[in-house]
Amino acid sequence: MGNRFQVKDRFADGAQYIDGHLRPGTSGRSHTVIDPATGDEVLTYELASTADVDAAVAAAKRAFPAWSGATPGERSDALHRLAAVLAEQAEEFAYAESLQCGKPIKLSTEFDVPGTIDNTAFFAGAARHLQGQAAAEYSGDHTSYVRREAIGVVGSIAPWNYPLQMAAWKILPAIAAGNTIVLKPAELTPLTSLMFAQAAKDAGLPDGVINIVTGAGREAGEHLVGHPDVVMTSFTGSTAVGKRVAEIATATVKRLHLELGGKAPFLVFDDADLEAAAHGAVAASLINTGQDCTAATRAYVQRPLHDAFVARVAELMETVRLGDPFASTTDLGPLVSHAQRDRVAGFVERARAYATVVTGGEVPAGDLAGGAYYRPTLIAGAAQDSEVVQSEIFGPVLVVLPFDTDDEGIALANDTPYGLAASAWSRDLYRANRATREIKAGCVWINDHIPIISEMPHGGYKASGFGKDMSAYSFEEYTQVKHVMYDNTAVAAKDWHRTIFGDRP
């Protein structure tokens, strides 16, 4: 990577992007972005105040009339240009994402960045297809049709696990539909959200359409969600924080989209391809060091395959290579912070009292000791109601439990408050189809777990939230549906008036 940019130089003017320009925050407090692989400082910046949020919302409000009044073709062309700029800057985006998150560079290069470019290209096309119901005479005397209109300024909050992709998931459908946006990324990982906004300016999007405020959740985040000029909020993060966001948004009668926690089941029936299931479980539980709300966390394996599955997954996990995120051979990077690593380790240490740690369950020594690393961990023998089965760990930890009947397996898969994603593994079409019908989750994979595509929606059931990211379905979140009705009779005294006043002839 010969053209790695200097982060401190890139953001010397500050880490707030408002009305087309970087500027410092005015809260009087600073935050330091840390490379979780080394513990080294990446960037220290001034956090946003409520006044900065007000300025960003005002910029978005000023930009809204012209942007919402642009034709779908004009917005589409702008997003196509943005996709091209992102592709040109792909190496820088991958570097910044790995630097702030600790992701292996192969994940940033082959998943996060190309996925974001593809999302941008998808919404460039989707911007031309904001369609309502076709005109028709449903009453007989009137012509009705449906308009889809932009709703205004969107205030969104994105998490730290996929900073670039989550920024894109929030920004793209909102602006493709003609809205303007103020996004608050996580304080830990603001770099690629700011770069995305700068790339949009490079692509010719008007100032104020995309604004980034980087501040604390209790100050900048809550003020953004409660702002009277923000008409909608979209939040991705924990269910606990999502409840607080909902309280604030409800108080001001905002439209609300929540993508919250997950505890995805990985259901292996006894006719499954064992080798495929074992490889799938390792990949699906360790992606992004397990910091993924769709990651496989609970493997339910029908008893005839259970012991062989545990042995094979443990064997594969022990081949996973921890190391420098920028080394091409590294499979698993650190967690996002030492605090997150310690939180994950706490779950595993408490589980030793009631379950078996088959492999992993430790912080590596040697050259990796200074980073927020944790070895891939497999736990067996835990009870269904135990903490490691019911709570979101958000780390490289997979728990395996046996089941006997198909009924029991599906019931166990549904037995948490969450419902974001799930997978079922079987060679039997009828078993697989039953799993897709009966597992309560927003996405159910068959014989795979993790792949997502721009054309298909992403969102959860139950405590995992509501609403959809990606796909044309996301426009349901970001557009106002208006019924328009024309009288076709030209009759002054209509027959239905007689139900209100006067008599029928």
Short mmCIF file of C-alpha atoms in Angstrom, two decimals:
data_model
loop_
_atom_site.label_atom_id
_atom_site.label_comp_id
_atom_site.label_asym_id
_atom_site.label_seq_id
_atom_site.Cartn_x
_atom_site.Cartn_y
_atom_site.Cartn_z
CA MET A 1 0.00 0.00 0.00
CA GLY A 2 2.30 2.66 -1.23
CA ASN A 3 -0.15 5.56 -1.05
CA ARG A 4 -1.29 5.39 2.57
CA PHE A 5 -2.34 8.88 3.51
CA GLN A 6 -1.38 10.60 6.73
CA VAL A 7 -4.50 10.64 8.86
CA LYS A 8 -3.49 13.63 10.99
CA ASP A 9 -2.83 15.69 7.87
CA ARG A 10 -6.06 14.56 6.23
CA PHE A 11 -8.15 15.70 9.19
CA ALA A 12 -6.05 18.64 10.36
CA ASP A 13 -9.09 20.93 9.97
CA GLY A 14 -11.21 18.79 12.29
CA ALA A 15 -13.47 15.75 12.34
CA GLN A 16 -16.81 17.47 11.75
CA TYR A 17 -18.00 17.67 8.14
CA ILE A 18 -20.66 20.36 7.90
CA ASP A 19 -21.94 22.08 4.76
CA GLY A 20 -19.15 20.70 2.63
CA HIS A 21 -16.18 21.48 4.88
CA LEU A 22 -14.18 19.92 7.69
CA ARG A 23 -14.14 21.88 10.93
CA PRO A 24 -13.24 21.20 14.57
CA GLY A 25 -15.84 20.31 17.16
CA THR A 26 -16.72 22.89 19.79
CA SER A 27 -17.58 20.74 22.80
CA GLY A 28 -14.30 21.53 24.52
CA ARG A 29 -13.56 17.81 24.79
CA SER A 30 -11.34 15.66 22.60
CA HIS A 31 -11.29 11.99 21.66
CA THR A 32 -8.44 9.83 20.41
CA VAL A 33 -8.85 7.20 17.73
CA ILE A 34 -6.63 4.24 18.67
CA ASP A 35 -5.21 1.56 16.41
CA PRO A 36 -6.50 -1.53 18.27
CA ALA A 37 -3.72 -3.69 16.87
CA THR A 38 -1.00 -1.67 18.53
CA GLY A 39 -2.59 0.71 21.00
CA ASP A 40 -1.03 3.64 19.11
CA GLU A 41 -2.75 6.98 18.60
CA VAL A 42 -4.21 7.49 15.11
CA LEU A 43 -5.97 10.84 15.48
CA THR A 44 -7.03 13.11 18.33
CA TYR A 45 -9.94 15.38 17.44
CA GLU A 46 -12.42 17.74 19.07
CA LEU A 47 -15.84 16.22 19.70
CA ALA A 48 -19.04 17.79 18.40
CA SER A 49 -21.23 19.91 20.66
CA THR A 50 -24.96 20.43 20.40
CA ALA A 51 -24.17 23.66 18.55
CA ASP A 52 -22.28 21.65 15.93
CA VAL A 53 -25.29 19.38 15.54
CA ASP A 54 -27.50 22.45 15.11
CA ALA A 55 -25.17 23.75 12.40
CA ALA A 56 -25.18 20.43 10.57
CA VAL A 57 -28.96 20.14 10.69
CA ALA A 58 -29.29 23.73 9.46
CA ALA A 59 -26.99 22.95 6.53
CA ALA A 60 -29.02 19.86 5.67
CA LYS A 61 -32.25 21.83 5.91
CA ARG A 62 -30.91 24.50 3.53
CA ALA A 63 -29.79 21.88 1.04
CA PHE A 64 -33.07 19.95 1.11
CA PRO A 65 -35.26 22.02 -1.27
CA ALA A 66 -32.81 21.91 -4.16
CA TRP A 67 -31.75 18.28 -3.61
CA SER A 68 -35.30 16.98 -3.20
CA GLY A 69 -36.31 19.03 -6.25
CA ALA A 70 -33.61 17.47 -8.43
CA THR A 71 -34.85 14.91 -10.90
CA PRO A 72 -34.34 11.23 -10.16
CA GLY A 73 -31.93 11.17 -13.09
CA GLU A 74 -29.85 13.98 -11.62
CA ARG A 75 -29.59 12.24 -8.25
CA SER A 76 -28.80 8.98 -10.00
CA ASP A 77 -25.99 10.58 -12.00
CA ALA A 78 -24.51 12.06 -8.81
CA LEU A 79 -24.48 8.66 -7.12
CA HIS A 80 -22.93 7.01 -10.16
CA ARG A 81 -20.14 9.60 -9.95
CA LEU A 82 -19.78 8.86 -6.24
CA ALA A 83 -19.40 5.13 -6.96
CA ALA A 84 -16.61 5.98 -9.40
CA VAL A 85 -14.82 8.19 -6.85
CA LEU A 86 -15.08 5.49 -4.20
CA ALA A 87 -13.59 2.98 -6.62
CA GLU A 88 -10.70 5.37 -7.36
CA GLN A 89 -10.04 5.80 -3.64
CA ALA A 90 -10.65 2.16 -2.67
CA GLU A 91 -7.12 1.58 -1.37
CA GLU A 92 -7.27 4.58 0.97
CA PHE A 93 -10.67 3.56 2.28
CA ALA A 94 -9.49 0.01 2.98
CA TYR A 95 -6.40 1.28 4.79
CA ALA A 96 -8.38 3.72 6.96
CA GLU A 97 -11.00 1.10 7.80
CA SER A 98 -8.40 -1.43 8.92
CA LEU A 99 -6.44 1.21 10.82
CA GLN A 100 -9.37 2.38 12.96
CA CYS A 101 -11.11 -1.00 13.39
CA GLY A 102 -8.32 -3.56 13.33
CA LYS A 103 -9.95 -5.45 10.46
CA PRO A 104 -7.63 -7.65 8.42
CA ILE A 105 -6.83 -5.76 5.25
CA LYS A 106 -8.16 -8.63 3.16
CA LEU A 107 -11.59 -8.13 4.77
CA SER A 108 -11.56 -4.37 4.20
CA THR A 109 -10.29 -4.80 0.65
CA GLU A 110 -12.55 -7.67 -0.41
CA PHE A 111 -15.71 -7.06 1.65
CA ASP A 112 -16.19 -3.63 3.25
CA VAL A 113 -14.99 -1.38 0.44
CA PRO A 114 -16.32 -3.25 -2.61
CA GLY A 115 -19.60 -3.80 -0.79
CA THR A 116 -19.91 -0.06 -0.24
CA ILE A 117 -19.12 0.70 -3.87
CA ASP A 118 -21.74 -1.82 -4.95
CA ASN A 119 -24.32 -0.31 -2.57
CA THR A 120 -23.61 3.10 -4.10
CA ALA A 121 -24.02 1.80 -7.64
CA PHE A 122 -27.24 0.04 -6.64
CA PHE A 123 -28.82 3.16 -5.18
CA ALA A 124 -27.68 5.15 -8.19
CA GLY A 125 -29.97 2.92 -10.22
CA ALA A 126 -32.69 2.71 -7.58
CA ALA A 127 -32.97 6.53 -7.48
CA ARG A 128 -34.76 6.30 -10.85
CA HIS A 129 -37.33 3.83 -9.55
CA LEU A 130 -39.12 5.64 -6.73
CA GLN A 131 -42.45 4.49 -8.01
CA GLY A 132 -45.93 4.67 -6.55
CA GLN A 133 -49.08 2.82 -7.53
CA ALA A 134 -50.20 3.47 -11.10
CA ALA A 135 -53.13 5.79 -11.75
CA ALA A 136 -56.57 4.17 -11.74
CA GLU A 137 -60.22 4.93 -11.04
CA TYR A 138 -60.74 3.02 -7.85
CA SER A 139 -63.89 4.88 -6.79
CA GLY A 140 -65.29 5.14 -10.29
CA ASP A 141 -65.58 8.93 -10.08
CA HIS A 142 -61.97 9.78 -9.28
CA THR A 143 -58.48 9.06 -10.55
CA SER A 144 -56.04 8.11 -7.80
CA TYR A 145 -52.32 7.72 -7.81
CA VAL A 146 -49.52 7.53 -5.24
CA ARG A 147 -46.55 9.87 -5.03
CA ARG A 148 -43.34 9.09 -3.19
CA GLU A 149 -41.78 12.21 -1.74
CA ALA A 150 -38.62 12.92 0.23
CA ILE A 151 -39.37 13.50 3.89
CA GLY A 152 -36.70 16.03 4.88
CA VAL A 153 -33.62 16.00 7.09
CA VAL A 154 -32.62 12.54 8.35
CA GLY A 155 -30.51 12.22 11.52
CA SER A 156 -28.76 8.85 11.65
CA ILE A 157 -26.37 7.11 14.02
CA ALA A 158 -23.95 4.42 12.82
CA PRO A 159 -21.93 1.86 14.84
CA TRP A 160 -18.23 1.12 15.09
CA ASN A 161 -18.12 -2.42 13.71
CA TYR A 162 -18.62 -1.58 10.01
CA PRO A 163 -18.10 2.19 9.94
CA LEU A 164 -17.89 2.56 6.16
CA GLN A 165 -20.66 0.16 5.22
CA MET A 166 -23.01 1.37 7.93
CA ALA A 167 -22.44 4.99 6.89
CA ALA A 168 -23.32 4.02 3.33
CA TRP A 169 -26.39 2.04 4.42
CA LYS A 170 -27.67 5.13 6.22
CA ILE A 171 -26.70 7.77 3.67
CA LEU A 172 -27.42 6.16 0.31
CA PRO A 173 -31.15 5.35 0.47
CA ALA A 174 -31.81 8.64 2.24
CA ILE A 175 -30.18 10.82 -0.40
CA ALA A 176 -31.27 8.64 -3.34
CA ALA A 177 -34.84 9.39 -2.24
CA GLY A 178 -34.12 13.12 -2.15
CA ASN A 179 -33.51 13.62 1.55
CA THR A 180 -30.51 15.28 3.17
CA ILE A 181 -28.73 13.73 6.13
CA VAL A 182 -26.71 14.34 9.26
CA LEU A 183 -24.83 11.19 10.29
CA LYS A 184 -23.17 10.61 13.65
CA PRO A 185 -20.57 7.85 13.41
CA ALA A 186 -19.14 6.17 16.48
CA GLU A 187 -16.43 8.23 18.17
CA LEU A 188 -14.07 5.24 17.96
CA THR A 189 -14.22 4.98 14.17
CA PRO A 190 -15.07 8.25 12.36
CA LEU A 191 -12.45 8.19 9.61
CA THR A 192 -14.23 6.47 6.73
CA SER A 193 -17.56 8.21 7.35
CA LEU A 194 -15.77 11.54 6.95
CA MET A 195 -13.97 10.24 3.87
CA PHE A 196 -17.28 9.11 2.39
CA ALA A 197 -18.70 12.62 2.75
CA GLN A 198 -15.56 14.10 1.19
CA ALA A 199 -15.83 11.63 -1.69
CA ALA A 200 -19.42 12.78 -2.24
CA LYS A 201 -18.17 16.37 -2.61
CA ASP A 202 -15.49 15.18 -5.04
CA ALA A 203 -18.33 13.57 -7.02
CA GLY A 204 -20.19 16.87 -7.21
CA LEU A 205 -22.94 16.36 -4.64
CA PRO A 206 -24.07 19.72 -3.27
CA ASP A 207 -22.78 20.96 0.07
CA GLY A 208 -25.15 20.19 2.93
CA VAL A 209 -26.63 17.02 1.43
CA ILE A 210 -24.31 14.87 3.57
CA ASN A 211 -23.06 16.12 6.95
CA ILE A 212 -21.05 14.23 9.58
CA VAL A 213 -20.97 15.13 13.28
CA THR A 214 -18.54 13.15 15.40
CA GLY A 215 -19.49 13.41 19.03
CA ALA A 216 -20.57 11.56 22.14
CA GLY A 217 -23.85 9.70 22.09
CA ARG A 218 -25.34 11.38 25.13
CA GLU A 219 -24.57 14.85 23.81
CA ALA A 220 -24.39 14.92 20.02
CA GLY A 221 -26.38 11.73 19.41
CA GLU A 222 -29.33 12.49 21.65
CA HIS A 223 -29.48 16.10 20.47
CA LEU A 224 -29.53 14.91 16.85
CA VAL A 225 -32.33 12.41 17.43
CA GLY A 226 -34.41 14.95 19.34
CA HIS A 227 -33.77 17.89 17.01
CA PRO A 228 -37.04 19.50 15.88
CA ASP A 229 -35.84 19.87 12.28
CA VAL A 230 -34.92 16.19 11.98
CA VAL A 231 -37.92 14.26 10.67
CA MET A 232 -36.50 10.74 10.80
CA THR A 233 -33.78 8.88 12.62
CA SER A 234 -32.09 5.62 11.66
CA PHE A 235 -30.00 3.89 14.30
CA THR A 236 -27.80 0.82 14.19
CA GLY A 237 -26.36 -0.42 17.46
CA SER A 238 -27.25 -2.26 20.63
CA THR A 239 -30.82 -2.96 21.64
CA ALA A 240 -30.30 -1.11 24.94
CA VAL A 241 -29.24 2.10 23.21
CA GLY A 242 -31.92 1.57 20.56
CA LYS A 243 -34.56 1.75 23.27
CA ARG A 244 -33.22 5.14 24.35
CA VAL A 245 -33.20 6.36 20.74
CA ALA A 246 -36.81 5.22 20.40
CA GLU A 247 -37.83 7.13 23.53
CA ILE A 248 -36.35 10.37 22.21
CA ALA A 249 -37.69 9.92 18.69
CA THR A 250 -41.17 9.05 19.92
CA ALA A 251 -41.30 12.19 22.03
CA THR A 252 -40.92 14.28 18.88
CA VAL A 253 -43.04 11.99 16.64
CA LYS A 254 -40.21 11.10 14.29
CA ARG A 255 -40.13 8.28 11.83
CA LEU A 256 -37.83 5.62 13.28
CA HIS A 257 -35.70 2.83 11.82
CA LEU A 258 -33.82 0.54 14.19
CA GLU A 259 -31.29 -2.19 13.37
CA LEU A 260 -30.30 -3.58 16.74
CA GLY A 261 -28.58 -6.54 18.33
CA GLY A 262 -28.50 -10.12 17.18
CA LYS A 263 -27.74 -13.60 18.43
CA ALA A 264 -27.87 -15.58 15.23
CA PRO A 265 -28.58 -19.32 15.41
CA PHE A 266 -26.71 -21.75 13.16
CA LEU A 267 -28.97 -24.80 12.88
CA VAL A 268 -27.32 -28.02 11.67
CA PHE A 269 -29.61 -30.95 10.89
CA ASP A 270 -28.28 -34.50 10.92
CA ASP A 271 -28.27 -34.80 7.12
CA ALA A 272 -26.09 -31.71 6.64
CA ASP A 273 -22.71 -31.76 4.93
CA LEU A 274 -20.53 -31.76 8.05
CA GLU A 275 -17.47 -30.31 6.38
CA ALA A 276 -19.47 -27.47 4.80
CA ALA A 277 -21.20 -26.72 8.09
CA ALA A 278 -17.93 -26.67 10.05
CA HIS A 279 -16.20 -24.36 7.59
CA GLY A 280 -19.30 -22.16 7.46
CA ALA A 281 -19.46 -21.96 11.25
CA VAL A 282 -15.86 -20.83 11.60
CA ALA A 283 -16.18 -18.17 8.91
CA ALA A 284 -19.58 -16.96 10.12
CA SER A 285 -18.59 -16.75 13.77
CA LEU A 286 -15.22 -15.06 13.22
CA ILE A 287 -16.04 -12.48 10.54
CA ASN A 288 -14.91 -9.06 11.72
CA THR A 289 -13.55 -10.80 14.85
CA GLY A 290 -17.14 -11.74 15.68
CA GLN A 291 -18.18 -8.07 15.88
CA ASP A 292 -21.12 -8.55 13.56
CA CYS A 293 -24.75 -8.68 14.66
CA THR A 294 -25.47 -11.31 12.01
CA ALA A 295 -22.46 -13.48 12.98
CA ALA A 296 -23.15 -17.09 13.90
CA THR A 297 -23.16 -17.23 17.70
CA ARG A 298 -25.30 -20.24 18.67
CA ALA A 299 -24.71 -23.48 16.76
CA TYR A 300 -27.48 -26.02 17.37
CA VAL A 301 -26.34 -29.38 16.01
CA GLN A 302 -28.55 -32.46 15.83
CA ARG A 303 -27.13 -35.04 18.19
CA PRO A 304 -25.76 -37.57 15.61
CA LEU A 305 -23.43 -34.86 14.24
CA HIS A 306 -22.79 -32.88 17.42
CA ASP A 307 -19.50 -34.36 18.63
CA ALA A 308 -17.96 -34.51 15.16
CA PHE A 309 -19.01 -30.89 14.52
CA VAL A 310 -17.42 -29.70 17.77
CA ALA A 311 -14.19 -31.52 16.99
CA ARG A 312 -13.98 -30.24 13.42
CA VAL A 313 -14.82 -26.62 14.29
CA ALA A 314 -12.21 -26.65 17.06
CA GLU A 315 -9.65 -28.05 14.64
CA LEU A 316 -10.39 -25.34 12.06
CA MET A 317 -10.40 -22.55 14.63
CA GLU A 318 -6.92 -23.54 15.71
CA THR A 319 -5.65 -22.87 12.16
CA VAL A 320 -6.87 -19.25 12.17
CA ARG A 321 -3.95 -16.83 11.99
CA LEU A 322 -3.97 -13.80 14.30
CA GLY A 323 -1.64 -10.96 13.43
CA ASP A 324 -0.98 -7.56 11.95
CA PRO A 325 -4.16 -6.40 10.17
CA PHE A 326 -2.05 -5.13 7.27
CA ALA A 327 -0.38 -8.49 6.65
CA SER A 328 -1.98 -10.37 3.77
CA THR A 329 -1.75 -13.64 5.69
CA THR A 330 -3.68 -12.41 8.76
CA ASP A 331 -7.10 -14.01 9.21
CA LEU A 332 -8.20 -12.44 12.48
CA GLY A 333 -7.43 -8.97 13.73
CA PRO A 334 -8.00 -7.45 17.16
CA LEU A 335 -11.30 -6.38 18.58
CA VAL A 336 -12.09 -2.69 18.20
CA SER A 337 -10.72 -1.76 21.63
CA HIS A 338 -9.19 -3.21 24.75
CA ALA A 339 -12.44 -2.52 26.57
CA GLN A 340 -14.34 -4.64 24.05
CA ARG A 341 -11.76 -7.41 24.30
CA ASP A 342 -12.06 -7.43 28.08
CA ARG A 343 -15.85 -7.53 27.81
CA VAL A 344 -15.64 -10.61 25.55
CA ALA A 345 -13.09 -12.26 27.85
CA GLY A 346 -15.43 -11.68 30.79
CA PHE A 347 -18.20 -13.69 29.11
CA VAL A 348 -15.83 -16.58 28.48
CA GLU A 349 -14.35 -16.56 31.99
CA ARG A 350 -17.81 -16.64 33.57
CA ALA A 351 -18.82 -19.48 31.23
CA ARG A 352 -16.03 -21.71 32.59
CA ALA A 353 -18.17 -22.23 35.69
CA TYR A 354 -20.96 -23.95 33.73
CA ALA A 355 -19.58 -24.98 30.32
CA THR A 356 -16.44 -26.24 28.57
CA VAL A 357 -14.11 -23.97 26.64
CA VAL A 358 -13.07 -26.38 23.89
CA THR A 359 -10.50 -24.11 22.29
CA GLY A 360 -9.38 -20.49 22.58
CA GLY A 361 -10.59 -18.44 25.51
CA GLU A 362 -7.40 -16.49 25.99
CA VAL A 363 -5.51 -13.33 25.11
CA PRO A 364 -2.46 -14.17 22.99
CA ALA A 365 0.99 -13.40 24.33
CA GLY A 366 4.13 -12.26 22.57
CA ASP A 367 4.00 -9.69 19.78
CA LEU A 368 0.20 -9.43 19.95
CA ALA A 369 -0.04 -8.76 23.67
CA GLY A 370 -0.22 -5.00 23.21
CA GLY A 371 -3.23 -5.18 20.90
CA ALA A 372 -6.88 -5.96 21.63
CA TYR A 373 -6.57 -9.55 20.39
CA TYR A 374 -8.55 -12.59 21.56
CA ARG A 375 -8.24 -16.12 20.27
CA PRO A 376 -11.12 -17.80 18.40
CA THR A 377 -13.18 -19.51 21.08
CA LEU A 378 -15.50 -22.50 21.00
CA ILE A 379 -17.73 -23.30 23.99
CA ALA A 380 -19.74 -26.50 24.47
CA GLY A 381 -22.00 -27.80 27.22
CA ALA A 382 -23.74 -24.51 28.05
CA ALA A 383 -27.42 -24.50 28.98
CA GLN A 384 -29.95 -22.76 26.76
CA ASP A 385 -30.74 -20.19 29.45
CA SER A 386 -27.07 -19.37 30.16
CA GLU A 387 -25.50 -15.98 29.57
CA VAL A 388 -23.33 -17.02 26.64
CA VAL A 389 -26.36 -18.42 24.80
CA GLN A 390 -28.77 -15.57 25.49
CA SER A 391 -26.60 -12.43 25.49
CA GLU A 392 -24.83 -10.75 22.60
CA ILE A 393 -21.09 -11.25 23.18
CA PHE A 394 -19.86 -9.48 20.01
CA GLY A 395 -16.56 -11.27 19.79
CA PRO A 396 -14.93 -14.38 18.25
CA VAL A 397 -16.97 -16.82 20.35
CA LEU A 398 -19.21 -19.66 19.14
CA VAL A 399 -21.36 -21.74 21.50
CA VAL A 400 -22.48 -25.23 20.41
CA LEU A 401 -25.53 -27.03 21.82
CA PRO A 402 -27.14 -30.35 20.80
CA PHE A 403 -30.76 -30.98 19.86
CA ASP A 404 -32.76 -34.10 19.09
CA THR A 405 -35.88 -33.46 17.02
CA ASP A 406 -36.44 -30.92 14.25
CA ASP A 407 -39.16 -29.31 16.37
CA GLU A 408 -36.70 -28.84 19.21
CA GLY A 409 -34.00 -27.39 16.97
CA ILE A 410 -36.28 -24.73 15.50
CA ALA A 411 -37.70 -23.90 18.94
CA LEU A 412 -34.19 -23.42 20.34
CA ALA A 413 -33.21 -21.28 17.36
CA ASN A 414 -36.13 -18.94 18.15
CA ASP A 415 -35.50 -18.94 21.90
CA THR A 416 -33.79 -15.55 22.36
CA PRO A 417 -35.17 -12.01 22.26
CA TYR A 418 -33.35 -11.38 18.97
CA GLY A 419 -34.28 -12.11 15.37
CA LEU A 420 -31.84 -10.53 12.95
CA ALA A 421 -30.32 -13.45 11.06
CA ALA A 422 -30.09 -17.25 11.10
CA SER A 423 -28.99 -20.17 8.98
CA ALA A 424 -30.05 -23.78 8.54
CA TRP A 425 -27.90 -26.57 7.14
CA SER A 426 -29.53 -29.55 5.45
CA ARG A 427 -29.61 -31.51 2.20
CA ASP A 428 -33.38 -31.99 2.59
CA LEU A 429 -35.41 -29.39 0.70
CA TYR A 430 -38.45 -29.79 2.96
CA ARG A 431 -36.43 -29.39 6.16
CA ALA A 432 -34.74 -26.31 4.74
CA ASN A 433 -38.02 -24.79 3.62
CA ARG A 434 -39.54 -25.38 7.03
CA ALA A 435 -36.61 -23.59 8.65
CA THR A 436 -37.06 -20.57 6.38
CA ARG A 437 -40.74 -20.39 7.32
CA GLU A 438 -40.51 -20.96 11.05
CA ILE A 439 -37.28 -19.27 12.16
CA LYS A 440 -38.16 -15.74 13.21
CA ALA A 441 -35.37 -13.67 11.69
CA GLY A 442 -35.06 -11.01 9.02
CA CYS A 443 -32.64 -13.15 7.00
CA VAL A 444 -32.40 -16.94 6.88
CA TRP A 445 -29.59 -18.52 4.89
CA ILE A 446 -29.63 -22.15 3.75
CA ASN A 447 -26.26 -23.93 3.69
CA ASP A 448 -24.41 -20.65 4.09
CA HIS A 449 -24.23 -17.83 6.62
CA ILE A 450 -23.18 -14.15 6.20
CA PRO A 451 -23.37 -13.17 2.48
CA ILE A 452 -25.43 -10.04 1.81
CA ILE A 453 -26.30 -8.32 -1.47
CA SER A 454 -27.41 -4.80 -2.26
CA GLU A 455 -30.62 -5.92 -3.96
CA MET A 456 -31.98 -7.69 -0.87
CA PRO A 457 -33.20 -6.13 2.41
CA HIS A 458 -31.43 -6.35 5.75
CA GLY A 459 -33.32 -5.90 9.01
CA GLY A 460 -34.65 -7.78 11.99
CA TYR A 461 -37.56 -9.20 13.95
CA LYS A 462 -38.29 -8.87 17.67
CA ALA A 463 -35.64 -7.08 19.75
CA SER A 464 -33.42 -6.81 16.67
CA GLY A 465 -35.49 -3.85 15.53
CA PHE A 466 -37.59 -2.95 12.52
CA GLY A 467 -37.18 -1.45 9.08
CA LYS A 468 -34.81 -2.39 6.27
CA ASP A 469 -31.40 -1.33 5.05
CA MET A 470 -30.28 -1.86 1.45
CA SER A 471 -32.62 -2.87 -1.40
CA ALA A 472 -35.59 -0.97 -2.79
CA TYR A 473 -37.42 -1.85 0.43
CA SER A 474 -35.30 0.74 2.22
CA PHE A 475 -37.24 3.46 0.40
CA GLU A 476 -40.18 2.52 2.63
CA GLU A 477 -38.15 4.09 5.44
CA TYR A 478 -37.01 7.20 3.61
CA THR A 479 -40.03 8.35 1.59
CA GLN A 480 -43.43 9.77 2.38
CA VAL A 481 -46.28 8.10 0.53
CA LYS A 482 -48.93 10.54 -0.64
CA HIS A 483 -52.32 9.69 -2.14
CA VAL A 484 -53.46 12.14 -4.82
CA MET A 485 -57.13 12.00 -5.94
CA TYR A 486 -58.76 13.87 -8.84
CA ASP A 487 -62.49 14.29 -9.33
CA ASN A 488 -63.51 13.24 -12.85
CA THR A 489 -67.21 14.20 -12.77
CA ALA A 490 -67.22 18.03 -12.78
CA VAL A 491 -70.48 17.76 -10.81
CA ALA A 492 -70.94 20.53 -8.24
CA ALA A 493 -73.52 18.88 -6.00
CA LYS A 494 -72.20 15.35 -5.68
CA ASP A 495 -74.42 12.53 -4.51
CA TRP A 496 -72.28 11.81 -1.46
CA HIS A 497 -72.82 15.38 -0.23
CA ARG A 498 -76.36 14.36 0.68
CA THR A 499 -75.02 12.26 3.52
CA ILE A 500 -73.86 15.54 5.11
CA PHE A 501 -76.55 18.03 4.12
CA GLY A 502 -79.72 18.25 2.06
CA ASP A 503 -81.99 15.54 0.71
CA ARG A 504 -81.67 13.23 -2.22
CA PRO A 505 -83.91 14.17 -5.17
#
